[in-house]
Tab-separated table of C-alpha atoms in Angstrom:
chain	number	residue	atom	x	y	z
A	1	UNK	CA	4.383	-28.971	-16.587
A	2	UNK	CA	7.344	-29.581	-14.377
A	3	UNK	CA	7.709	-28.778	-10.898
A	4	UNK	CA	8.695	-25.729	-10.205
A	5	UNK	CA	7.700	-24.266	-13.602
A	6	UNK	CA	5.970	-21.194	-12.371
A	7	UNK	CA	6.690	-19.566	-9.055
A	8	UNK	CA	4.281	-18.931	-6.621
A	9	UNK	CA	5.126	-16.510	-4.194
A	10	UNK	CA	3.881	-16.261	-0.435
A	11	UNK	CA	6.109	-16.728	2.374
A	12	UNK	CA	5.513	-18.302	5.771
A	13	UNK	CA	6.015	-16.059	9.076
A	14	UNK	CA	9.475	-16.115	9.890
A	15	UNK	CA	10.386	-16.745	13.701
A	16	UNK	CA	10.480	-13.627	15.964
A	17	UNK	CA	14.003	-12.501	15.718
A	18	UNK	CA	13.935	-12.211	12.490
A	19	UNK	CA	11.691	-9.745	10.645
A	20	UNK	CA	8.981	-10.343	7.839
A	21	UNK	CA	9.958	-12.872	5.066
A	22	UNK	CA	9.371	-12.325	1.716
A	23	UNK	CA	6.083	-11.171	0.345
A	24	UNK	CA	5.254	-10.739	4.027
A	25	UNK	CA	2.157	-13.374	3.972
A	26	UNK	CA	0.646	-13.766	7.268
A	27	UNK	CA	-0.156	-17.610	6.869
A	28	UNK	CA	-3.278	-18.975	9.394
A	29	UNK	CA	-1.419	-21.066	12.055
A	30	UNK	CA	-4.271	-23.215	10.866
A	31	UNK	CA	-1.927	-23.996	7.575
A	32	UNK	CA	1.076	-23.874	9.245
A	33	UNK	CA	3.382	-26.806	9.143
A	34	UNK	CA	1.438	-30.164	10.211
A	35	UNK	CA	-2.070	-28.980	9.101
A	36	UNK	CA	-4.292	-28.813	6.074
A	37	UNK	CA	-2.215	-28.409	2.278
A	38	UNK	CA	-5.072	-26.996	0.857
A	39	UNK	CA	-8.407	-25.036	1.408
A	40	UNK	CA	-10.122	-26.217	-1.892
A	41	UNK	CA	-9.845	-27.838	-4.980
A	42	UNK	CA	-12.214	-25.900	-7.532
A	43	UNK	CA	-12.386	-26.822	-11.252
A	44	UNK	CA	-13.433	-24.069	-13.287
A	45	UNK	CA	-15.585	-24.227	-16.956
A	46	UNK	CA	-16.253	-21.906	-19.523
A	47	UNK	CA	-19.890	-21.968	-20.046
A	48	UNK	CA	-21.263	-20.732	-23.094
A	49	UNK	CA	-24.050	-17.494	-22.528
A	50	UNK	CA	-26.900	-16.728	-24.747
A	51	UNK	CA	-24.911	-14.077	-26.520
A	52	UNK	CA	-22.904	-17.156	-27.369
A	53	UNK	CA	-19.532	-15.804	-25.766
A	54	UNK	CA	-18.404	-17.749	-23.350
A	55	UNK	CA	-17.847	-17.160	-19.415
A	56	UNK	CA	-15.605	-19.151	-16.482
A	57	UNK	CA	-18.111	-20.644	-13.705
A	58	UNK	CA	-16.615	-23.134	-11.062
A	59	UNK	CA	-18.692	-26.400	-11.665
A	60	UNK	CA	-16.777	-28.378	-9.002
A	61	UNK	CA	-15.428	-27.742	-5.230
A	62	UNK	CA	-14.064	-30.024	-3.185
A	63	UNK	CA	-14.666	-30.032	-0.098
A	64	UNK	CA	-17.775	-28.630	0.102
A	65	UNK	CA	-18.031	-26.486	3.287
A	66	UNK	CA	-20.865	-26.295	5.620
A	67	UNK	CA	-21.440	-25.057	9.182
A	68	UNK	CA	-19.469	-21.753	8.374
A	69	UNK	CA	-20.465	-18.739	10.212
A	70	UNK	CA	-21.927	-15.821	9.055
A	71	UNK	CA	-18.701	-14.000	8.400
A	72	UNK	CA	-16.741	-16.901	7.147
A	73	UNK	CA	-19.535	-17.215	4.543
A	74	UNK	CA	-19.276	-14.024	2.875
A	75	UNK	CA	-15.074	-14.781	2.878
A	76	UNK	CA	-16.254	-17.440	1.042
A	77	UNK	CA	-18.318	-16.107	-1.319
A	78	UNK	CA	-15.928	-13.525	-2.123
A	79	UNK	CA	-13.507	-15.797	-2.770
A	80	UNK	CA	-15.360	-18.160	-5.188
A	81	UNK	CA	-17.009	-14.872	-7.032
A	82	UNK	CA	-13.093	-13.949	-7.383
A	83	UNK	CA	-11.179	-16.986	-8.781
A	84	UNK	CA	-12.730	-17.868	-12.348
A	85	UNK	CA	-12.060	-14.560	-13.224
A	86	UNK	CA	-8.034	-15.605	-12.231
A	87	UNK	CA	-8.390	-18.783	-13.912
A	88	UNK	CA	-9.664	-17.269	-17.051
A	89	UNK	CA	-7.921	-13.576	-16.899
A	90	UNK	CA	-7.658	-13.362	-20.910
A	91	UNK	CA	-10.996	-12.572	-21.279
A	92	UNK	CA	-14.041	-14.477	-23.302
A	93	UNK	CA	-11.895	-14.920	-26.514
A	94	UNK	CA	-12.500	-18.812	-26.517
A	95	UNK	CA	-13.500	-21.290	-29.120
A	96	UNK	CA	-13.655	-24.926	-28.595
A	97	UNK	CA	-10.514	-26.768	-29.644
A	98	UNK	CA	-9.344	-29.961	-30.437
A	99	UNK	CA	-5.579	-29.486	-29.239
A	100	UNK	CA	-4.476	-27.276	-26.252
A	101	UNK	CA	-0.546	-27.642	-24.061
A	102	UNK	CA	-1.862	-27.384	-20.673
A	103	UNK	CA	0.084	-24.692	-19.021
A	104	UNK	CA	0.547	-23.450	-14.892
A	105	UNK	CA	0.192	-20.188	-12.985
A	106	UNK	CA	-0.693	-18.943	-10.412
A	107	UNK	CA	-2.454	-15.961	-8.792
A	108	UNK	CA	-2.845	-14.064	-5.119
A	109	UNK	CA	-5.826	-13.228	-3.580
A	110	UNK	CA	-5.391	-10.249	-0.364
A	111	UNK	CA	-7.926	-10.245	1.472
A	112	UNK	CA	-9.162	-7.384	3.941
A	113	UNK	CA	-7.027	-7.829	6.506
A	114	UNK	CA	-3.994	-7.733	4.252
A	115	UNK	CA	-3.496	-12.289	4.469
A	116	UNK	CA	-3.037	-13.662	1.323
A	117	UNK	CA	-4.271	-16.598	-0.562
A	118	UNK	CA	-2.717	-18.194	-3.363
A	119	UNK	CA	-4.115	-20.230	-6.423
A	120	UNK	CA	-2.150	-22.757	-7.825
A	121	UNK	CA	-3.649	-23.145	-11.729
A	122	UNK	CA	-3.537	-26.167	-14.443
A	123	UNK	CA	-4.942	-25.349	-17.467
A	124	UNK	CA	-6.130	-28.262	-19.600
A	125	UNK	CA	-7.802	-29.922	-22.202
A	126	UNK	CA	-10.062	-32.629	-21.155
A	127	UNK	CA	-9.770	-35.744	-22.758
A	128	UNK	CA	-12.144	-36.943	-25.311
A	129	UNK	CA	-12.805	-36.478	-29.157
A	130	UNK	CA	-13.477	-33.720	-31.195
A	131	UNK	CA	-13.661	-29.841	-30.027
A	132	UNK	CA	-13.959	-28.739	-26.563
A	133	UNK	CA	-12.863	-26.241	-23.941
A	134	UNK	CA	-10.100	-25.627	-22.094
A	135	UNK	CA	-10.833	-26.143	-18.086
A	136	UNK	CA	-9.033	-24.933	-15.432
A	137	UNK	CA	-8.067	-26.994	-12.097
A	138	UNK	CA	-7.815	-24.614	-9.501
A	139	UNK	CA	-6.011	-25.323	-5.719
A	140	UNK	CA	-6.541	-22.502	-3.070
A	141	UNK	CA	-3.924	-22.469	-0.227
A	142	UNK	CA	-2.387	-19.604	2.319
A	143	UNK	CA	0.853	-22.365	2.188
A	144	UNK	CA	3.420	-20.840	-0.203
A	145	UNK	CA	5.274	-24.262	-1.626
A	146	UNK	CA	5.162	-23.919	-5.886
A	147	UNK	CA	7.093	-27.083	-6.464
A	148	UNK	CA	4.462	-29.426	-4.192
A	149	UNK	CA	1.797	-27.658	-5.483
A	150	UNK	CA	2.769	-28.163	-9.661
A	151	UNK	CA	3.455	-31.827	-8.589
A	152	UNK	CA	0.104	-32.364	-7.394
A	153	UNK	CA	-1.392	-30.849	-10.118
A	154	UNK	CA	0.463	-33.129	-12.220
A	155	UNK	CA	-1.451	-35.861	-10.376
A	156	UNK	CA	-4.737	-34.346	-10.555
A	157	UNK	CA	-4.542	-33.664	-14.278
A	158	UNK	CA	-2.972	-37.491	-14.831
A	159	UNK	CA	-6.334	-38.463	-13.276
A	160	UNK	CA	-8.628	-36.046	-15.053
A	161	UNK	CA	-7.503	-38.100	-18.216
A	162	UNK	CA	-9.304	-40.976	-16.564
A	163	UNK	CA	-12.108	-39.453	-15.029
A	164	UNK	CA	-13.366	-36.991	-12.467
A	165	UNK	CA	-14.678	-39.310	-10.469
A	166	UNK	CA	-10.306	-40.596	-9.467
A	167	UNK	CA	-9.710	-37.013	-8.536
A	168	UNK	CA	-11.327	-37.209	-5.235
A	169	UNK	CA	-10.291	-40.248	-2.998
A	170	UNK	CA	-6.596	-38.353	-4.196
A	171	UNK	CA	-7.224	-34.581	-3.182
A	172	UNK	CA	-8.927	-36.100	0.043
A	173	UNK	CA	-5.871	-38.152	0.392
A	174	UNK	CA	-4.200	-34.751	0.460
A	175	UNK	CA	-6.128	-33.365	2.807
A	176	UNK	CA	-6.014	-35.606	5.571
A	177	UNK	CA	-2.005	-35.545	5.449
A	178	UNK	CA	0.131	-33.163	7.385
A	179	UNK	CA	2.094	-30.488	5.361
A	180	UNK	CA	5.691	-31.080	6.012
A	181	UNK	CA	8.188	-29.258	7.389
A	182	UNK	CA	10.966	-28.125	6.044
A	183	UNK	CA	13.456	-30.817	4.206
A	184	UNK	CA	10.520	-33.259	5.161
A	185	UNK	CA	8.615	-35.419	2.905
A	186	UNK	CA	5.051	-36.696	3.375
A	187	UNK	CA	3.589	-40.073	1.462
A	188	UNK	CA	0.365	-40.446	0.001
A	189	UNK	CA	-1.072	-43.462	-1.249
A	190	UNK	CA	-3.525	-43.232	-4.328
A	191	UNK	CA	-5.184	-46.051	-5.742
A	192	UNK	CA	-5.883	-45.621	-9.770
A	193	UNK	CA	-7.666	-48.284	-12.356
A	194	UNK	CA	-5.895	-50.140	-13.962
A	195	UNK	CA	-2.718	-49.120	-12.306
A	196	UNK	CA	-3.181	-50.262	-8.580
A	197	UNK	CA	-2.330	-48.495	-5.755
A	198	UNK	CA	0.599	-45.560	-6.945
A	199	UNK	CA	2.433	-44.418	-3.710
A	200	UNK	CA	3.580	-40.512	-4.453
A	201	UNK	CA	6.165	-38.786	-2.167
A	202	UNK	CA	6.140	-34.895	-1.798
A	203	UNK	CA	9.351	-33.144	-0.490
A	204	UNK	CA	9.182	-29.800	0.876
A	205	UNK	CA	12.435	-27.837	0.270
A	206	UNK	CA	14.885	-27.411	3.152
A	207	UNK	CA	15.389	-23.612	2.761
A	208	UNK	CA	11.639	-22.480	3.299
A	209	UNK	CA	12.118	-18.794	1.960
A	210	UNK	CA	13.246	-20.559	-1.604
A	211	UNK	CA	10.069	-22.862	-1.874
A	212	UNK	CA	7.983	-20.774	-4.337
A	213	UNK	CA	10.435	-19.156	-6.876
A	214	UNK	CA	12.540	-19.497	-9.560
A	215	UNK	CA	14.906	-16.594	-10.530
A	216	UNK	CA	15.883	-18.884	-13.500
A	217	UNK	CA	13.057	-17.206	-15.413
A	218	UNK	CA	14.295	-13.532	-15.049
A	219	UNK	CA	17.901	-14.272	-16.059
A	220	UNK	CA	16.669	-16.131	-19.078
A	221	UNK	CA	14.413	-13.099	-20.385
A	222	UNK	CA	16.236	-10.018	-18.936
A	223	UNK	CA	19.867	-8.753	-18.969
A	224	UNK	CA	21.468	-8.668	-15.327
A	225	UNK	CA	21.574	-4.837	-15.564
A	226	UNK	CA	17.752	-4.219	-16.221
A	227	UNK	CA	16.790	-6.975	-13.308
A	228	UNK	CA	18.839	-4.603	-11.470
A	229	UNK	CA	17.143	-1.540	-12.570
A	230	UNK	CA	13.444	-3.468	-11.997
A	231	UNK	CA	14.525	-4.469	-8.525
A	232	UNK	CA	15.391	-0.687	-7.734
A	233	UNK	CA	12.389	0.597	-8.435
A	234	UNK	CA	10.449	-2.286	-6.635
A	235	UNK	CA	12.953	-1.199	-3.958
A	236	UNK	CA	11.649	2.232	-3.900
A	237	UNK	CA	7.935	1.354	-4.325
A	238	UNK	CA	6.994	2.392	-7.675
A	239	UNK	CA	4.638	1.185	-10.080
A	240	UNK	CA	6.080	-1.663	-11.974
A	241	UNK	CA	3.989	-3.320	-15.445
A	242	UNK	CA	5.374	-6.610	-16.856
A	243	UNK	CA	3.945	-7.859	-20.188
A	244	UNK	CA	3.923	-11.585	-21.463
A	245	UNK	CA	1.446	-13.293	-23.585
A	246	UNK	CA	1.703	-16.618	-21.208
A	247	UNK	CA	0.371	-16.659	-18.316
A	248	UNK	CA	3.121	-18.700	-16.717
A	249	UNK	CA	5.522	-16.566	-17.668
A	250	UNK	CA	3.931	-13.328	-16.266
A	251	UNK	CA	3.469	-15.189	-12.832
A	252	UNK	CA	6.951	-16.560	-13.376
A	253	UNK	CA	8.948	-13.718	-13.391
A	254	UNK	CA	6.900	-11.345	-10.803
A	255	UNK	CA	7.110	-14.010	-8.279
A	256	UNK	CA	11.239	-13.998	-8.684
A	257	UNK	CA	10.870	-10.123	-8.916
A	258	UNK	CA	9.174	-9.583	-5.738
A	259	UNK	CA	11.514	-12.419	-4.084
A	260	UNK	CA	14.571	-10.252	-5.017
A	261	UNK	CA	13.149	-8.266	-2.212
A	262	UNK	CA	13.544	-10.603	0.806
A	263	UNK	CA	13.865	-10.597	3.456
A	264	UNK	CA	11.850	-6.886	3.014
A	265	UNK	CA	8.173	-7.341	1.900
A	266	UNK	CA	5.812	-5.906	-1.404
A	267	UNK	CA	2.808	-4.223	0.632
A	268	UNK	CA	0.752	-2.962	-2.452
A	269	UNK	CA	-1.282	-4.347	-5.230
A	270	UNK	CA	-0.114	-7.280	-6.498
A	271	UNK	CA	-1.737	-9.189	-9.586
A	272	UNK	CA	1.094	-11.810	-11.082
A	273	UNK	CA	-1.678	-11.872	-14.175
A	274	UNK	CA	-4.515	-9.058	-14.298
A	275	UNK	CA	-7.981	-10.114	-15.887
A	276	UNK	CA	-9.119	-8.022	-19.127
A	277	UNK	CA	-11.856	-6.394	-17.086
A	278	UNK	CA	-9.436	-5.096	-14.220
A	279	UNK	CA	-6.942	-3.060	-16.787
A	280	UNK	CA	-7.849	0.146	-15.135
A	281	UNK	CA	-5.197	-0.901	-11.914
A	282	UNK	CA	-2.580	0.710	-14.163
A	283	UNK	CA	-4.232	3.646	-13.604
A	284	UNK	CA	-3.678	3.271	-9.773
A	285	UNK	CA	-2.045	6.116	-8.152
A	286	UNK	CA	-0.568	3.856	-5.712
A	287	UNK	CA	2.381	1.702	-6.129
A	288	UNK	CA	1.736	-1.669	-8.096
A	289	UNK	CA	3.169	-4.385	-9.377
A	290	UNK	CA	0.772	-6.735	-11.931
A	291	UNK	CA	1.692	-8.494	-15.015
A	292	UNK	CA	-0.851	-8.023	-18.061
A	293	UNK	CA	-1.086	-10.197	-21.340
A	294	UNK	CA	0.899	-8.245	-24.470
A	295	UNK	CA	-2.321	-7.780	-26.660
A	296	UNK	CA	-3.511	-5.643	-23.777
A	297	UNK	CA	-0.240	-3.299	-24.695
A	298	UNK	CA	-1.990	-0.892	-26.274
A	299	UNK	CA	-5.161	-0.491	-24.146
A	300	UNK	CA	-2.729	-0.086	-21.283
A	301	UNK	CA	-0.954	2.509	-23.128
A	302	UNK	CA	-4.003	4.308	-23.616
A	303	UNK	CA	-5.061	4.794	-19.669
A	304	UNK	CA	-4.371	8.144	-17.839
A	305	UNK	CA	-0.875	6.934	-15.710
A	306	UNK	CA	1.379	7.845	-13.578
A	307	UNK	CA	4.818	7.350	-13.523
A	308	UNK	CA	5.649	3.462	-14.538
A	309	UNK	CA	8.256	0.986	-15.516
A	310	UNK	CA	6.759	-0.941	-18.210
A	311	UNK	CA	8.756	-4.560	-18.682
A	312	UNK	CA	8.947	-6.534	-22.233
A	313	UNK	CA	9.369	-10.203	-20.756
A	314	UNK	CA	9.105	-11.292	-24.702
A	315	UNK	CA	11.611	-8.940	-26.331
A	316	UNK	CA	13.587	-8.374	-22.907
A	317	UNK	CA	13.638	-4.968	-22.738
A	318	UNK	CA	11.934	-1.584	-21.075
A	319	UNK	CA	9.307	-0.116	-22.716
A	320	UNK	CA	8.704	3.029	-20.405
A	321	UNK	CA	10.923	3.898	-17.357
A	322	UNK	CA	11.144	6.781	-14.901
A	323	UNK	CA	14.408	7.557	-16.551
A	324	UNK	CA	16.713	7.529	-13.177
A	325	UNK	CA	16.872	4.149	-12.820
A	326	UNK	CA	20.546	3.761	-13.531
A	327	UNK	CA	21.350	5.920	-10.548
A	328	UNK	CA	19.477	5.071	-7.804
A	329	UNK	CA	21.580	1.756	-6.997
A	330	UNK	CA	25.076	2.832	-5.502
A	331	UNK	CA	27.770	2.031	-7.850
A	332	UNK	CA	29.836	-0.026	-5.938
A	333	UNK	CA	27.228	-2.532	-4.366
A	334	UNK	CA	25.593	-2.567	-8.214
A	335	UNK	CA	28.865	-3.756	-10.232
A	336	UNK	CA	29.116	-6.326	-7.470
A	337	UNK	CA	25.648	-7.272	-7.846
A	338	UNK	CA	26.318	-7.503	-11.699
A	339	UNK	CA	29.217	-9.731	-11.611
A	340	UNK	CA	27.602	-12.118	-9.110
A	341	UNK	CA	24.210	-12.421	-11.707
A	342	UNK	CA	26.631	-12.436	-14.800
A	343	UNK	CA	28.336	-15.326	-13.175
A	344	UNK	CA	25.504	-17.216	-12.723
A	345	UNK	CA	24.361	-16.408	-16.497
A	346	UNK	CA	27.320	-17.697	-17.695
A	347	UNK	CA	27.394	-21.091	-15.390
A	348	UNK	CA	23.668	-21.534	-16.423
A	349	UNK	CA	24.467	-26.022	-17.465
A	350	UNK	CA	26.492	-26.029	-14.211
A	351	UNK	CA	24.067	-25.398	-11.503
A	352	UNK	CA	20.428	-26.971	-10.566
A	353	UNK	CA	17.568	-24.748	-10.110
A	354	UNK	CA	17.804	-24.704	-6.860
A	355	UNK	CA	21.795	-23.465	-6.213
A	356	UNK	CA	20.716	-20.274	-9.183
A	357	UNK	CA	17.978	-19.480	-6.792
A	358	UNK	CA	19.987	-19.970	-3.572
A	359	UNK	CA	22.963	-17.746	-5.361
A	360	UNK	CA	20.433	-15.407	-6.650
A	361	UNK	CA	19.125	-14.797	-3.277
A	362	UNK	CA	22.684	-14.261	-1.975
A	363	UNK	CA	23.492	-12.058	-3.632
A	364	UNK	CA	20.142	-9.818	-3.128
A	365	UNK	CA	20.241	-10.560	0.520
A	366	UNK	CA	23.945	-9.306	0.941
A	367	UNK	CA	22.850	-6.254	-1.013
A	368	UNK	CA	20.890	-5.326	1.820
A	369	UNK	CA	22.817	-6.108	4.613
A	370	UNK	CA	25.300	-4.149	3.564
A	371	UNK	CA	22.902	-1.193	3.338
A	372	UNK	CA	21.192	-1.586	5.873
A	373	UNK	CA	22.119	-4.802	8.230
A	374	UNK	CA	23.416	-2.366	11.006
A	375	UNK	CA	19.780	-1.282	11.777
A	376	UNK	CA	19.699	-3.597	14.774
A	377	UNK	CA	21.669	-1.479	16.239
A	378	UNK	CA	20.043	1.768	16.319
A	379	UNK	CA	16.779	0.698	17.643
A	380	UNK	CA	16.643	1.607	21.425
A	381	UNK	CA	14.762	-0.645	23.785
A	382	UNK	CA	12.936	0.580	26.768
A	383	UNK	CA	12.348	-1.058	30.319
A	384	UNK	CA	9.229	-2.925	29.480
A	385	UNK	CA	11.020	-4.338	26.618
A	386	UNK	CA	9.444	-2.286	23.609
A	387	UNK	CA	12.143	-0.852	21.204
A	388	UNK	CA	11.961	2.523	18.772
A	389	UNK	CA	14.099	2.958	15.489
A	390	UNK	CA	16.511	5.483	16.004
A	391	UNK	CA	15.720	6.590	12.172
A	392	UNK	CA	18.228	9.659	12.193
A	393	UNK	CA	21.040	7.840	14.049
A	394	UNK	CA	20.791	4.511	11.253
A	395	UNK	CA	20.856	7.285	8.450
A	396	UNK	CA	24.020	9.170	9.797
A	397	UNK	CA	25.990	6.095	10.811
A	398	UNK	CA	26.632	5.263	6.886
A	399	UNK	CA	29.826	6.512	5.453
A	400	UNK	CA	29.061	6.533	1.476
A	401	UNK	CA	27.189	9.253	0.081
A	402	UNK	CA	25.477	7.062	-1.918
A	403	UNK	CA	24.438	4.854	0.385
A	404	UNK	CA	23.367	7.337	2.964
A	405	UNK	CA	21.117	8.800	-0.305
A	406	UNK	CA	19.603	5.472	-1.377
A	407	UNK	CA	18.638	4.665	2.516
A	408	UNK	CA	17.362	8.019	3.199
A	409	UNK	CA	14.448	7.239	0.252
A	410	UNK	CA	14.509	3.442	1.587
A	411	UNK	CA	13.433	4.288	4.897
A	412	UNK	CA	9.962	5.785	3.514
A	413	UNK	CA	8.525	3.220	2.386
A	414	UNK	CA	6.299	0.754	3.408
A	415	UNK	CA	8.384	-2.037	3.870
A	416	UNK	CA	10.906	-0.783	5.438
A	417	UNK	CA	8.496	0.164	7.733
A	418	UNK	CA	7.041	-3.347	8.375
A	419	UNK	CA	10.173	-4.437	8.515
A	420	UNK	CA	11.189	-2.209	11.100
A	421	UNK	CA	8.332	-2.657	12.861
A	422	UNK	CA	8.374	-6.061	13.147
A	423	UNK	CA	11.703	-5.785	14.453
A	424	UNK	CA	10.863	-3.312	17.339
A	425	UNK	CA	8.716	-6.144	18.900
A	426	UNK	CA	11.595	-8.783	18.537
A	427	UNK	CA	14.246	-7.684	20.826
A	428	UNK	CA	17.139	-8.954	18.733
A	429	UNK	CA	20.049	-8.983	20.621
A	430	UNK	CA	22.626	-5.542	20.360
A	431	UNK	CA	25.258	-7.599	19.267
A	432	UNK	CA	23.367	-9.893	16.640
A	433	UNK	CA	24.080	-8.531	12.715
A	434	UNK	CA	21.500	-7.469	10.472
């Protein structure tokens, strides 16, 4: 897989004056910049039950951890119950095979107190002769970085084609190197058989909030106007169903989706790729945002919803919609929305991956400070240096209709309200912009 094939999505905590980043992740300062790349490495197996269907079970972890405390335990052990089920989420379908194209994704884990981890997946085919299963190498980290992390797992599955036993002086390499910062790259040196001593550089992106997505994969499989009407109703909080059949793709394009948001942040469920056994979140009354395999379709179908947008990443098209969706962007800042995605559609050979993303974010990010970038302004600060959103004032001060109607539903929701809280404890300057 290349880098940067699937996009993981978690962002790092932004500095003060500015409000949360995308996807809102409250990374451990123990992961921050300079500290560990990864909590584990697990690989996980399908093992074969005396019904004779088969079920994932993580036969390896590295490191092994010891000396926790009572609570971190039972973290633990909710975590490791969690992730086979994410490494395998199409269900115990499996035969052994004798050819399989590995494929990355990726999945988030939220835990209670709303932090987020993320699993960066390889799916292979060990090598050997005749029919076997598919495995699945597994990397848990709170450090939002896609491109790193589908390098290293290009390392780690080079390895597993030699043996197991390679894997390890590598991911403890890893582990005992700092995580760059931003624009910064960090060497590791590997030793392999046969090969000598390889020396592999990892480069973190200089513009951190791009690190873990690729809007490349939405403009290839939707139209400009219906990323526009998805990104409304993520805008508004509603409850939003993609469907793929590969898993890369699913975690793909809801990563880019829920960038598109930045620098707000998704606060509900969030499932890139939902296992067989959890369909029933569609039924959620909640807002949601999962992707779910297409032979699931019509199960999915079936369940008792609410309102939903339901998103054909194969065909390219909506299935189900609210039916509003056309009018709940104002006009004006929508056709110029249009023309800037339309222009990057049709300069697809002339730009790298990383200038769509950068102009993709642009144009997303100007979206909203032209709704709502004067909101600095209207939050009043008090002597001991606490401020309060001055909700009515911000809503009044825009001219448009439109606008004003759009905001007025904006400023319900729960990231708006993050965002605004955030800000209330950052004394930003009266004269700084939005």
């Amino acid at each position: 897989a290349s880098e940067g094939k699937d996009g993981a999505c978690a962002a790092e905590n932004t500095p003060p004056r500015v409000p949360q980043g995308k996807m809102g992740e409250q990374s451990s300062a123990f992961y921050s910049a300079g500290q560990f790349f990864f909590e584990y490495l697990v690989v996980v197996s399908l093992k074969k039950m005396p019904d004779g269907h088969y079920e994932p079970k993580i036969t390896y972890q590295f490191p092994k951890r010891e000396n926790l405390l009572k609570g971190q335990k039972e973290e633990e052990e909710r975590l490791l119950q969690a992730i086979p089920l994410f490494c395998f989420p199409d269900g115990n379908n499996w035969v052994p095979v004798t050819e399989f194209s590995s494929e990355t994704f990726s999945f988030v884990l939220t835990n209670v107190d709303g932090s987020r981890k993320i699993g960066y997946c390889r799916r292979l085919l060990p090598s050997g002769r005749g029919v076997r299963l598919p495995e699945v190498f597994c990397i848990i980290s709170c450090l939002g970085c896609f491109g790193l992390f589908s390098k290293i797992l290009d390392e780690v599955e080079k390895r597993r084609q030699i043996s197991m036993a390679v894997i390890y002086p590598f991911m403890q390499g890893l582990r005992e190197s700092p995580f760059p910062a931003p624009g910064k790259t960090v060497t590791i040196k590997s030793f392999i058989p046969e090969s000598g001593t390889e020396l592999i550089e990892l480069t973190r992106p200089v513009d951190a909030h791009l690190e873990h997505v690729e809007f490349q994969a939405l403009l290839q499989r939707l139209s400009p106007h219906l990323i526009l009407h998805i990104f409304a109703s993520a805008m508004l909080e509603r409850r939003l169903i993609f469907l793929a059949e590969e898993l890369s793709v699913l975690s793909q394009c809801i990563h880019a989706v829920a960038a598109l948001l930045y620098p707000f942040t998704w606060a509900h469920t969030y499932i890139p790729v939902v296992p067989e056994c959890l369909l029933d979140t569609v039924c959620c009354p909640t807002p949601f945002m999962v992707g779910i395999q297409m032979r699931h379709l019509e199960r999915v179908l079936e369940q008792p919803m609410e309102e939903a947008l339901i998103v054909d990443l194969c065909e390219g098209k909506i299935i189900q919609a609210v039916g509003d969706e056309e009018e709940i962007l104002p006009r004006k800042l929508q056709n110029e929305m249009l023309i800037s995605l339309n222009r990057h559609n049709n300069n697809n050979n002339m730009h790298t991956l990383e200038q769509v993303n950068a102009l993709v974010s642009e144009a997303f990010v100007l979206f909203f400070v032209r709704l709502v970038g004067h909101y600095a302004s209207h939050i009043k600060w008090g002597r001991s240096g606490s401020g309060s959103f001055q909700e009515r004032a911000f809503c009044k001060a825009i001219a448009s209709k439109s606008c004003r109607r759009l905001v007025k539903k904006f400023v319900k929701t729960n990231m708006f309200a993050l965002f605004i809280e955030e800000a209330e404890k950052s004394r930003i300057p009266q004269e700084g912009n939005g």
